[in-house]
Amino acid sequence: MEAAIVKYTEEDIKQIQHEYKKLLQLVNVKNDEDRKNIRMAFELAVEAHQKQRRKSGEPYILHPIEVARICVEEIGLGPTAVISALLHDTVEDTTTTLEDIRSIFGEKIEMIVDGLTKLEKAFDIKSPQAENFKKILQTLTKDVRVVLVKMADRLHNMRTLGAMPKHKQIRIASETAFIYAPLAHRLGLYNMKTEFQDMVMKITDYENYKMIANKLIDTKKQRNFYIDEFIAPIKEEMDELGLKYRIMGRPKSISSIWNKIQTKKVPFEQIYDLFAVRIILDVEQKMEKRACWLVYSIISDIHKPIPERLKDWVSTPKSNGYESLHTTVVGLNGRFVEVQIRTERMDEIAEKGFAAHWKYKNMYSENVFDHWINSMREILDNPSDDALEFIADFKANLFSEEIYVYTPKGDMKILPKGATPLDFAFDIHSEIGYRCASAKVNGRLVPLSYKLSNGDKISINISSNQKPSESWLGMVITTRAKNRIRSAMKEEKRQAGEIGKETLMRKFKSLGAKWDDDNLAILAKKFNLPSFVELYYKISLDKNWLNNLKEFKVENGMLFEIKKVEEKLNRPVISIPKTRRSSTIQPKLMINDESADKFSYTLASCCNPVQGDNIFAYVSAGAGVKIHRMTCPNATNLMATYGYRIMKAEWVGEENSSFITELKIIGVDEIGVVQNLTNVITNELGVNMRSITMSADDGFYEGRISIIVRNTSKLKSIVKRLKGQTGVTSVTRVY
Ligand code: MN
């Protein structure tokens, strides 16, 4: 070992040894063999990485040590994971081989390190992310520790992302948002999921991230004061009963607050549930449930509960093992406060997810996990042709909540929320699914598309004449049922689809549209078809479907949707003829630190970037380079699915080009509204307006105004000015 560390400075050695000691103190080492193996893994890694440094300049070895620390401290894993984490980059980056690792540490460690190496490699090659995603899941079903160590690796890389070039930051962040955050959620690693989401937001939407972070700091005192006052009477009652507990008020994550601002359209100041109060009880396992409900009853005596918001994951835990009793009550000043009641054991599971289950060997949750892992295997063993379709299915599965239903004999089946008797039939056996003719729920005949609820008892009637049909796909939500139905219909569909494909090809030719994935994707997306095969099939069923193409125009071989002005209700639509775009000067950009002039680039019409927006470049298959806003609704999908086509983009130079952008204005409907807005925009602000459409309903109007601006600061001042008009309630930018 001494001879090996020549490439390290004295200071490096000090730091490495310090970090290693810190790690050792955390690991729960049960025997000498573990101790010896950890030491050997450390020494091997120190030697293997001796010539490497991280982007930040520190010795590379600090990274595997930190990943090991995360495995222990933040996920609750043991020596096997520590050894694997220490070795996780050796095979990929150094001359160490898998054989070396097997001969020293045995087959189990070799298998995990091999899995980690493969995952690493999967992301290097320029394959679509869908394929990478599949690989991750395949290793997950072999040994979940591979994925857990990988998550720790990703967490440390995200935490130290600042040293990376911007375009890499974006790629890594989008991958994290797309794969790792949902996976962390599914594995019950809530802290990690939250941290992932916050770090992603910090990279893709720094401005709003900072805005909320600052506001949280500003309001901290006030919030703490409120929490103290809220919990004081609860504490008093609990102390009187001699309960042992911890109580705390925790602010919600920045990304979840931002989410709320976006979806509920309320400003920060109007979000009252910025925090949740958590009560953690220290009781024996057999008293847990009773103790939680006791605390619930104490709280609801003091603060009025909102019954619809009660969530009881103590009686039936979530399938990722999460157990907790959540209630929302009306606190002081009529504010809603969420209170989470759980025990120390439940809290550890909530914090550390999967790993904590091993520790407690909770029979119940083990079953639920097995169920999930098995259903994963099922998806992987029976993948659909279309990788994106596969991901859509899988993601639905990651976020779904479960219901518990019963067979006539009383066996419990776990199905995702929203499942139907047909899902249930396929869950029992594919033959029962194929032949499913009718279903009874709690003794009553129901349609096959009936949505099941917790506790339902289901019996299925089968008929040998029955066979799956296309419409069944709309009646099921489980991947298993979908796969089964799809594969039953596949041959028939594919053959029929060939005819549709030829028809569409001829149509494209006559329109002068290029036959490429981009054009096909535009059609599939517009008509909500999950794959090209579906598109072809649809056309084969109905030739008239091609009339839909009238909604598109063709420019340079590309299909463009012709936007229709929506006519609404009582107010006639007012429209000012559009000015020609060609009068604007092409904005100056840098793409991947090079002048963008050598690319043929256009601004994406889905998000209409304006100089000053955070942007990125996407190399599309047929239409050159497209510039999107970082917050474009399509961005996460593009970045995650075609990560390798993403390039960094920045605005440069004089702000002498013009950008078209659209604002949505909502306000109280009164006579002269349009005139007033038009007047403010064109006369007072001197802004060039392309079009304005208005519709009114129920005393309110909604206006869409398309304007031409130089940059985002000009845009901001326009928004501010419009917001100040009497009767205007909101002004937002439209994508
Ligand atoms: Mn690593």
PDB file of N, CA and C in Angstrom, residues 31 259 403 418 547 590 593 675 720:
ATOM      1  N   ASN A  31     -18.092  -9.002  11.470  1.00  0.00           N
ATOM      2  CA  ASN A  31     -17.032  -9.990  11.657  1.00  0.00           C
ATOM      3  C   ASN A  31     -15.719  -9.539  11.033  1.00  0.00           C
ATOM      4  N   ASN A 259     -43.712  23.199  -7.952  1.00  0.00           N
ATOM      5  CA  ASN A 259     -44.737  22.404  -8.608  1.00  0.00           C
ATOM      6  C   ASN A 259     -46.128  22.932  -8.275  1.00  0.00           C
ATOM      7  N   ILE A 403     -54.146  -0.709  -4.924  1.00  0.00           N
ATOM      8  CA  ILE A 403     -55.346  -1.116  -4.189  1.00  0.00           C
ATOM      9  C   ILE A 403     -55.222  -2.610  -3.886  1.00  0.00           C
ATOM     10  N   GLY A 418     -56.944   2.221 -10.096  1.00  0.00           N
ATOM     11  CA  GLY A 418     -57.522   2.424 -11.424  1.00  0.00           C
ATOM     12  C   GLY A 418     -57.627   1.123 -12.212  1.00  0.00           C
ATOM     13  N   ASN A 547     -57.470  12.375 -44.045  1.00  0.00           N
ATOM     14  CA  ASN A 547     -57.986  13.748 -44.120  1.00  0.00           C
ATOM     15  C   ASN A 547     -57.443  14.608 -42.985  1.00  0.00           C
ATOM     16  N   MET A 590     -24.305  30.878 -29.543  1.00  0.00           N
ATOM     17  CA  MET A 590     -23.160  29.984 -29.476  1.00  0.00           C
ATOM     18  C   MET A 590     -23.732  28.601 -29.210  1.00  0.00           C
ATOM     19  N   ASP A 593     -20.150  26.199 -27.494  1.00  0.00           N
ATOM     20  CA  ASP A 593     -19.038  27.144 -27.477  1.00  0.00           C
ATOM     21  C   ASP A 593     -18.506  27.518 -28.862  1.00  0.00           C
ATOM     22  N   GLN A 675     -59.710  46.847 -26.369  1.00  0.00           N
ATOM     23  CA  GLN A 675     -59.206  48.150 -26.776  1.00  0.00           C
ATOM     24  C   GLN A 675     -58.153  48.654 -25.788  1.00  0.00           C
ATOM     25  N   LYS A 720     -45.241  42.983 -16.377  1.00  0.00           N
ATOM     26  CA  LYS A 720     -45.475  43.757 -15.168  1.00  0.00           C
ATOM     27  C   LYS A 720     -46.508  44.868 -15.423  1.00  0.00           C
TER      28      LYS A 720
END
